[in-house]
Amino acid sequence: KAAETEQELTDGFHLIIDALKLNDIKTIYGVPGIPITDFGRMAQEEGIRVLSFRHEQNAGYAAAIAGYLTKKPGICLTVSAPGFLNGLTALAHATTNCFPMILISGSSEREIVDLQQGDYEEMDQLAIAKPLCKAAFRVLHAADIGIGLARAIRAAVSGRPGGVYLDLPAKLFGQVMNAEAGRKSLVKVIDAAPAQIPAPSAIKRALDVLKGAKRPLIILGKGAAYAQADDDIRALVEKSGVPFLPMSMAKGLLPDLHPLCAGAARSTVLKEADVVMLIGARLNWLLSHGKGKSWGELPKKFIQIDIEPKEMDSNVEIVAPVVGDIGSCVSALLAAMGNGWTAGPSDWVQKVSTKREENVAKMAPRLMNNNSPMDYHGALGVLRTIIKERPDAILVNEGANTLDLARGVIDLYKPRKRLDVGTWGVMGIGMGQAIAAAVETGHPVLAVEGDSAFGFSGMEVETICRYNLPVCVVIFNNNGIYRGTDVNKSGGADPATTVFVAGSRYDKMMEAFGGVGVNATTPDELKRAVNAAMDSGKPTLINAVIDPAAGSESGRIGNLNPQSALKKK
Ligand code: OXT
Ligand code: ADP
Ligand code: MG
């Protein structure tokens, strides 16, 4: 005993912190409470940035997007059962979107949980997390902390990235062991996301298909943005001379104003292309599963670049699958193209560009109105100019009309500058993403939010003020979901299910926490307020008053609402 007390000792708390630091993890997003309160305090003391949120879901969305922006797992830290469950939605979202994230939750004592004896916040968290993430691990012994974290990091970032759950029972934190043995037990993960080199035959097959194309198209998805192979992707597009269509979060990977950008000619290129090369984009609902009306009658051949072999043929036949990491695949394509590659057929490129110019010209006059109350286009027109003048700013965007119209109107100029609702179309990512974007990049953030969308994470404006982050939130306040004009058809006193208190002043919420609040009723006022916020870097919330009748049901995806076979009367 005497000999033991003379030894240098360490404990679970410190081993977790040391393991995180050894692996260069510098930020934790979470909510404190039993059993992780002291852990958060100690992590902060040891130099990790620990950001405390008001709800775990928002901390989780912050961690998920931190993973997307940095290619390192974003860390979310929660308490047991209810905190864990709050974080779990974000973990599932990270997995669905292929973002690397680790949800670390404290948990109750195994012995009591397994006998279901009613412990404080009792829940078999590991079992519940498993089907909703890429991998789930529990560490029971302090000596296994190093290995446990290493497994979690590798699982999150290697192959197709995703969410990982790490279960840390309360008892683990206080476990003591010899400090030297503890140090030795830590693992620095080497080459956490190893390159996955595509087979030369797959590269050749893809180029043969592309060479035969008369109307080729490249679709860039958020996997391509995540890969951070920006220069090579740009070189591939320019060398091949193929028009590209960016998915929402891939906007800016090449500038939206690039001569080959087909973003403003979306329906034309989907219908008419004969060869489509997908780079880090899945043929899911956002691309109508690669078939049906939006893809037109003409036969198509698909080339797909993805790290996940099982993604191939998920919806339609992929004639040229290229499996590997996007960086390696794109550089192999470039090398194999050599110097003699002839650029995409010029009549096709010309056709796409003409269509694009037509659509851009059609939209232009709508963006210049100074109506009050504002319509979406008038308000978005000024935000579009602000992003043009400040291309380093990060745009966060959620809502229905607010999302869909901002996607079309606001051009992006640099990679990974547009963050949004992702694969699930989640409302609630807004404030978490805005916070993480500011923290991880140091750039100013403009969050363009539907009033409903904002409500899902609105309390985090206090977090934004507390950490004094350069975030400007603009709420498109149209008094409700899609529109603020619905009436209760029963004739009763309750408001309709999609409307909110008319004329709410969200700007006053910001003032309550010491931030700047502005009520803007015209595009001119909006412009002045956003520019002031971006110049000052002060936490700001602008309540942008939008015509309640301006929106449409579900924005651009109204067709997904089920219709009764019985015709409406
Ligand atoms: O080529 P064509 O002619 O087709 O034209 C296209 C482009 O070529 C052209 N375009 C341009 N023209 C000119 N210039 C430029 N620069 C330009 N760029 C493009 O424009 C058109 C359209 O282009 P786009 O957008 O690229 O193409 P399209 O056809 O729309 O693409 C299809 C999709 C599917 C890829 C695209 O629409 C897309 O990405 N959609 C994502 C939609 C989405 O995810 N929506 C969010 C969910 S909606 C709903 O579920 C909501 N809820 C329920 C709920 C949710 N989601 N989550 C949770 C946790 N709980 C509940 C709720 C509660 S939305 C919502 C709240 C809504 O209310 P708010 O108050 O927040 O918002 P408001 O509506 O504002 O009130
Ligand atoms: P979008 O919604 O923008 O169309 P998706 O989320 O559907 O994009 O698709 C992203 C794809 O990118 C996923 O299939 C994922 O496996 C893939 N991916 C992610 N990172 C990489 C990478 N580094 N290399 C190759 N593929 C990747
Ligand atoms: Mg609204």
XYZ file of C-alpha atoms in Angstrom, residues 27-482:
456
model
C -12.764 20.875 -29.080
C -15.701 19.261 -27.298
C -19.338 20.252 -27.845
C -21.686 19.179 -25.066
C -23.953 19.728 -22.090
C -22.622 19.115 -18.540
C -24.211 17.080 -15.747
C -23.740 13.804 -13.819
C -21.426 11.978 -14.522
C -19.418 14.220 -16.848
C -19.436 17.658 -15.167
C -15.982 17.360 -13.640
C -14.650 15.799 -16.793
C -15.689 18.904 -18.757
C -14.104 21.186 -16.170
C -10.852 19.246 -16.219
C -10.762 19.094 -20.008
C -11.129 22.866 -20.111
C -8.396 23.213 -17.498
C -6.130 21.019 -19.625
C -6.539 23.238 -22.675
C -9.339 21.539 -24.586
C -12.014 23.994 -25.739
C -15.234 22.811 -24.132
C -18.343 24.522 -25.492
C -21.433 24.139 -23.340
C -24.769 24.175 -25.140
C -28.350 24.484 -23.973
C -29.477 21.197 -25.546
C -27.438 18.141 -26.569
C -29.001 17.902 -30.008
C -27.498 21.237 -30.970
C -24.122 20.257 -29.511
C -24.399 17.090 -31.590
C -25.161 18.962 -34.805
C -22.172 21.176 -34.032
C -19.925 18.133 -33.601
C -21.256 16.555 -36.806
C -20.523 19.591 -38.932
C -17.153 20.087 -37.230
C -16.349 16.606 -38.525
C -17.421 17.580 -42.028
C -15.349 20.756 -41.988
C -12.162 19.274 -40.529
C -12.124 15.571 -41.571
C -11.537 14.793 -37.881
C -14.284 13.376 -35.685
C -16.337 16.094 -34.029
C -16.875 15.268 -30.346
C -20.208 15.579 -28.562
C -20.290 14.941 -24.825
C -23.520 14.158 -22.995
C -24.884 12.821 -19.723
C -26.709 9.496 -19.477
C -30.117 8.441 -20.788
C -31.970 11.695 -21.656
C -28.810 13.594 -22.602
C -27.597 10.603 -24.573
C -30.901 10.344 -26.425
C -30.831 14.064 -27.204
C -27.390 13.609 -28.717
C -28.361 10.446 -30.567
C -30.460 12.251 -33.183
C -27.369 14.176 -34.224
C -25.276 10.994 -34.225
C -27.748 9.329 -36.570
C -27.753 12.473 -38.706
C -23.932 12.394 -38.877
C -24.017 8.756 -39.964
C -26.676 9.419 -42.603
C -24.659 12.317 -43.987
C -21.285 10.490 -43.822
C -19.821 12.994 -41.338
C -17.270 11.735 -38.794
C -18.442 12.275 -35.234
C -18.056 10.629 -31.842
C -20.831 10.847 -29.288
C -19.288 10.278 -25.857
C -21.887 9.695 -23.162
C -21.520 8.989 -19.519
C -23.649 6.049 -18.446
C -24.950 4.333 -15.343
C -23.442 1.315 -13.604
C -23.447 -1.850 -15.702
C -24.298 -4.100 -12.777
C -27.490 -2.143 -12.036
C -28.450 -1.429 -15.630
C -28.083 -5.068 -16.646
C -30.297 -6.237 -13.800
C -32.681 -3.350 -14.561
C -32.703 -2.259 -10.947
C -33.552 1.351 -11.640
C -30.260 3.244 -11.463
C -30.091 7.033 -11.855
C -30.765 7.658 -15.566
C -30.686 3.950 -16.279
C -30.517 2.888 -19.895
C -28.675 0.303 -21.969
C -27.197 3.053 -24.115
C -24.768 0.903 -26.093
C -27.557 -1.347 -27.352
C -29.715 1.607 -28.300
C -26.932 3.452 -30.117
C -25.764 0.456 -32.165
C -28.337 0.444 -34.965
C -28.105 4.221 -35.360
C -24.385 4.637 -35.910
C -21.414 3.186 -37.711
C -19.861 1.613 -34.619
C -20.410 1.610 -30.856
C -17.918 0.825 -28.097
C -17.856 0.750 -24.293
C -14.786 1.118 -22.114
C -14.907 -0.539 -18.691
C -11.278 -0.278 -17.585
C -9.084 2.798 -17.422
C -6.309 0.821 -19.096
C -8.534 0.431 -22.195
C -9.287 4.129 -22.684
C -6.488 4.582 -25.211
C -7.597 1.648 -27.319
C -11.265 2.604 -26.979
C -10.708 6.109 -28.296
C -8.418 4.864 -31.073
C -11.124 2.455 -32.244
C -13.707 5.230 -32.145
C -11.540 7.617 -34.185
C -10.708 5.026 -36.824
C -14.298 3.908 -37.137
C -15.498 7.500 -37.558
C -13.079 8.670 -40.258
C -11.947 5.624 -42.228
C -13.849 4.338 -45.257
C -17.225 6.061 -45.467
C -17.165 8.448 -42.515
C -19.927 8.317 -39.935
C -21.038 8.552 -36.336
C -19.526 6.468 -33.532
C -20.825 5.998 -30.020
C -18.424 5.723 -27.083
C -19.989 4.659 -23.794
C -18.142 5.659 -20.645
C -19.738 4.372 -17.415
C -19.533 6.731 -14.443
C -17.180 4.442 -12.546
C -14.551 4.613 -15.268
C -13.797 8.290 -14.677
C -12.639 7.749 -11.125
C -10.621 4.565 -11.747
C -6.996 4.998 -10.785
C -3.918 3.400 -12.324
C -0.167 3.853 -12.469
C 0.569 6.971 -14.453
C 3.395 5.469 -16.472
C 1.313 2.429 -17.403
C -1.495 4.832 -18.243
C 0.722 6.846 -20.571
C 1.830 3.678 -22.302
C -1.762 2.555 -22.774
C -2.616 5.590 -24.908
C -2.686 5.196 -28.685
C -1.891 7.859 -31.232
C -3.839 6.830 -34.282
C -1.549 6.660 -37.303
C -3.117 7.338 -40.710
C -6.671 7.261 -39.401
C -8.269 7.464 -42.866
C -5.884 5.543 -45.106
C -5.943 6.365 -48.800
C -7.975 3.859 -50.781
C -6.453 3.630 -54.217
C -8.800 2.740 -57.071
C -7.934 -0.142 -59.394
C -6.307 1.030 -62.661
C -8.871 -1.054 -64.570
C -11.709 0.881 -62.896
C -10.092 4.174 -63.892
C -9.683 3.027 -67.469
C -13.289 1.812 -67.643
C -14.566 5.144 -66.329
C -12.533 7.144 -68.831
C -13.644 4.932 -71.714
C -17.270 5.632 -70.827
C -16.605 9.341 -70.425
C -14.753 9.501 -73.729
C -17.769 8.106 -75.570
C -20.136 10.722 -74.120
C -21.905 13.282 -76.269
C -23.568 15.070 -73.368
C -21.493 14.377 -70.249
C -22.275 15.705 -66.793
C -20.361 15.638 -63.513
C -22.405 15.738 -60.299
C -20.473 16.891 -57.251
C -21.827 15.901 -53.842
C -20.890 16.798 -50.294
C -18.573 13.755 -50.231
C -16.463 15.576 -52.825
C -16.449 18.715 -50.681
C -15.577 16.650 -47.597
C -12.615 15.025 -49.368
C -10.714 18.348 -49.550
C -9.317 17.421 -52.966
C -10.397 20.839 -54.216
C -7.604 21.547 -56.710
C -7.748 18.128 -58.349
C -11.528 18.216 -58.635
C -11.339 21.584 -60.291
C -8.603 20.294 -62.611
C -10.737 17.273 -63.529
C -13.715 19.430 -64.412
C -11.646 21.891 -66.414
C -9.505 19.330 -68.206
C -12.511 17.230 -69.161
C -14.506 20.350 -70.041
C -17.627 18.658 -68.635
C -20.430 20.752 -67.129
C -20.856 20.128 -63.382
C -23.916 20.202 -61.178
C -23.182 20.839 -57.486
C -25.447 19.280 -54.876
C -26.463 21.703 -52.166
C -23.431 21.467 -49.878
C -21.036 21.016 -52.824
C -21.871 24.519 -54.044
C -18.679 26.560 -54.074
C -16.382 23.539 -54.479
C -15.954 25.186 -57.835
C -17.417 28.699 -57.919
C -21.106 28.841 -58.842
C -20.174 31.399 -61.497
C -17.674 29.041 -63.164
C -18.427 28.813 -66.912
C -19.018 25.037 -66.611
C -21.425 25.290 -63.647
C -24.809 23.824 -64.529
C -26.512 24.661 -61.217
C -28.898 27.048 -62.933
C -29.681 24.521 -65.675
C -30.461 21.611 -63.394
C -33.483 20.106 -65.082
C -31.919 20.434 -68.531
C -28.710 18.622 -67.644
C -30.436 15.843 -65.711
C -32.821 15.173 -68.566
C -30.388 15.436 -71.416
C -27.051 14.105 -70.201
C -26.020 10.737 -71.647
C -23.114 10.039 -69.272
C -23.200 11.127 -65.643
C -20.167 10.966 -63.389
C -21.126 11.095 -59.704
C -18.367 12.240 -57.382
C -19.252 11.831 -53.690
C -22.993 12.055 -54.326
C -25.536 9.292 -53.806
C -28.428 8.591 -56.162
C -30.909 8.995 -53.308
C -34.140 11.031 -53.144
C -32.257 14.276 -53.758
C -31.402 12.957 -57.222
C -34.752 11.213 -57.728
C -32.965 7.838 -57.415
C -31.389 8.291 -60.841
C -34.597 7.584 -62.722
C -38.078 8.824 -63.552
C -39.373 12.078 -64.922
C -36.576 14.381 -63.831
C -34.032 12.182 -65.663
C -35.954 12.232 -68.947
C -36.365 9.569 -71.620
C -32.825 9.379 -73.027
C -30.676 6.423 -71.921
C -27.958 7.222 -69.352
C -24.720 5.666 -68.293
C -23.517 6.300 -64.761
C -19.930 6.467 -63.546
C -19.698 6.678 -59.762
C -16.754 7.603 -57.561
C -17.303 6.633 -53.952
C -15.384 5.120 -51.082
C -18.257 2.787 -50.217
C -18.420 -0.198 -52.592
C -21.977 -1.059 -51.503
C -23.174 2.299 -52.807
C -22.756 1.082 -56.392
C -25.974 -0.091 -58.110
C -28.011 1.066 -55.096
C -30.696 2.590 -57.312
C -29.672 2.113 -60.938
C -26.922 0.264 -62.752
C -23.488 1.857 -62.440
C -21.560 0.947 -65.609
C -18.271 2.278 -64.285
C -17.865 2.034 -60.506
C -14.695 3.662 -59.177
C -14.196 2.673 -55.562
C -11.662 4.594 -53.551
C -11.177 7.864 -51.741
C -12.042 10.830 -53.900
C -8.575 12.395 -53.686
C -6.910 9.220 -54.961
C -9.608 8.529 -57.564
C -9.581 12.007 -59.042
C -5.809 12.198 -59.217
C -5.705 8.755 -60.877
C -8.278 9.946 -63.428
C -6.241 13.061 -64.119
C -3.053 11.058 -64.560
C -4.729 8.581 -66.909
C -6.289 11.367 -68.987
C -2.785 12.551 -69.851
C -2.324 15.585 -72.029
C -4.256 14.539 -75.093
C -7.775 14.659 -73.626
C -10.312 16.510 -75.759
C -12.699 18.731 -73.833
C -16.446 18.028 -73.618
C -18.472 18.391 -76.863
C -18.786 22.126 -77.446
C -22.390 22.098 -78.724
C -23.464 20.494 -75.433
C -21.401 22.866 -73.308
C -22.903 25.748 -75.263
C -26.428 24.450 -74.785
C -25.973 24.160 -71.019
C -24.483 27.603 -70.810
C -27.312 29.164 -72.830
C -29.910 27.542 -70.574
C -28.032 28.714 -67.512
C -27.850 32.300 -68.733
C -31.580 32.222 -69.521
C -32.477 31.107 -65.999
C -30.086 33.566 -64.382
C -31.506 36.415 -66.472
C -35.055 35.358 -65.593
C -34.284 35.511 -61.904
C -32.231 38.718 -61.890
C -35.027 41.327 -61.837
C -36.810 39.523 -58.980
C -33.732 39.949 -56.791
C -33.741 43.717 -57.036
C -37.092 44.668 -55.549
C -37.276 46.719 -52.365
C -40.746 45.520 -51.305
C -42.020 45.773 -47.761
C -42.934 43.326 -46.376
C -40.138 41.589 -48.193
C -40.580 38.618 -50.475
C -37.962 35.852 -50.488
C -36.231 37.085 -53.631
C -35.919 40.689 -52.486
C -34.389 39.615 -49.169
C -32.154 36.956 -50.705
C -30.946 39.352 -53.398
C -29.139 41.442 -50.802
C -27.730 38.401 -48.984
C -26.410 37.129 -52.311
C -24.434 40.351 -52.798
C -23.135 40.226 -49.238
C -21.756 36.688 -49.761
C -20.268 37.774 -53.078
C -18.429 40.553 -51.289
C -17.427 38.262 -48.418
C -16.659 34.897 -50.027
C -14.937 33.579 -46.888
C -18.099 33.822 -44.830
C -19.887 30.559 -44.109
C -23.541 30.286 -45.018
C -25.762 28.124 -42.813
C -29.240 27.565 -44.207
C -32.438 25.804 -43.131
C -36.191 26.102 -43.615
C -38.387 25.128 -46.557
C -38.801 28.145 -48.855
C -35.977 29.841 -46.990
C -33.757 26.851 -47.763
C -34.740 26.121 -51.330
C -34.744 29.692 -52.556
C -31.505 30.606 -50.794
C -29.855 27.574 -52.398
C -30.719 28.881 -55.835
C -30.140 32.571 -55.232
C -26.985 32.753 -53.104
C -23.883 31.900 -55.128
C -20.922 30.382 -53.321
C -17.327 30.965 -54.297
C -15.253 28.669 -52.113
C -15.448 25.052 -50.945
C -17.355 24.032 -47.782
C -18.950 27.442 -47.324
C -22.530 26.210 -47.495
C -23.846 24.100 -44.617
C -27.432 22.961 -44.532
C -30.080 20.388 -43.665
C -28.306 17.540 -45.476
C -29.623 14.160 -46.491
C -32.531 14.099 -44.038
C -33.680 17.681 -44.570
C -33.438 18.222 -40.796
C -34.821 21.342 -39.186
C -32.687 22.192 -36.153
C -29.150 22.062 -37.527
C -28.947 25.853 -37.678
C -27.457 27.197 -34.465
C -25.285 24.122 -33.841
C -23.782 24.407 -37.322
C -23.340 28.164 -36.992
C -21.481 27.776 -33.694
C -19.196 24.998 -34.938
C -18.510 26.818 -38.213
C -17.372 29.908 -36.319
C -15.349 27.899 -33.795
C -13.650 25.583 -36.296
C -12.863 28.098 -39.039
C -12.726 31.514 -37.362
C -14.667 32.921 -40.313
C -17.867 34.941 -39.944
C -21.099 32.993 -40.256
C -24.355 34.050 -41.861
C -27.228 31.782 -40.797
C -30.291 32.159 -43.011
C -33.184 30.575 -41.145
C -36.864 29.981 -41.670
C -38.775 31.075 -38.563
C -39.879 27.500 -37.956
C -36.420 26.079 -38.599
C -34.878 28.556 -36.167
C -37.252 27.473 -33.415
C -35.678 24.025 -33.251
C -32.359 25.381 -31.951
C -33.195 28.999 -31.091
C -32.151 28.851 -27.446
C -28.548 28.484 -28.592
C -28.464 32.198 -29.377
C -27.492 32.472 -25.731
C -24.544 30.164 -26.483
C -23.570 32.364 -29.431
C -23.630 35.448 -27.200
C -21.831 33.708 -24.324
C -18.893 32.746 -26.532
C -19.126 36.030 -28.418
C -19.069 34.295 -31.814
C -19.128 36.156 -35.154
C -22.538 34.793 -36.106
C -25.264 36.789 -37.818
C -28.619 35.014 -37.772
C -31.223 36.223 -40.249
C -34.709 34.877 -39.575
C -37.050 34.870 -42.533
C -40.139 35.550 -40.479
C -43.233 34.727 -42.508
C -45.264 33.823 -39.401
C -45.065 30.104 -39.881
C -44.201 26.888 -41.656
C -44.183 27.488 -45.438
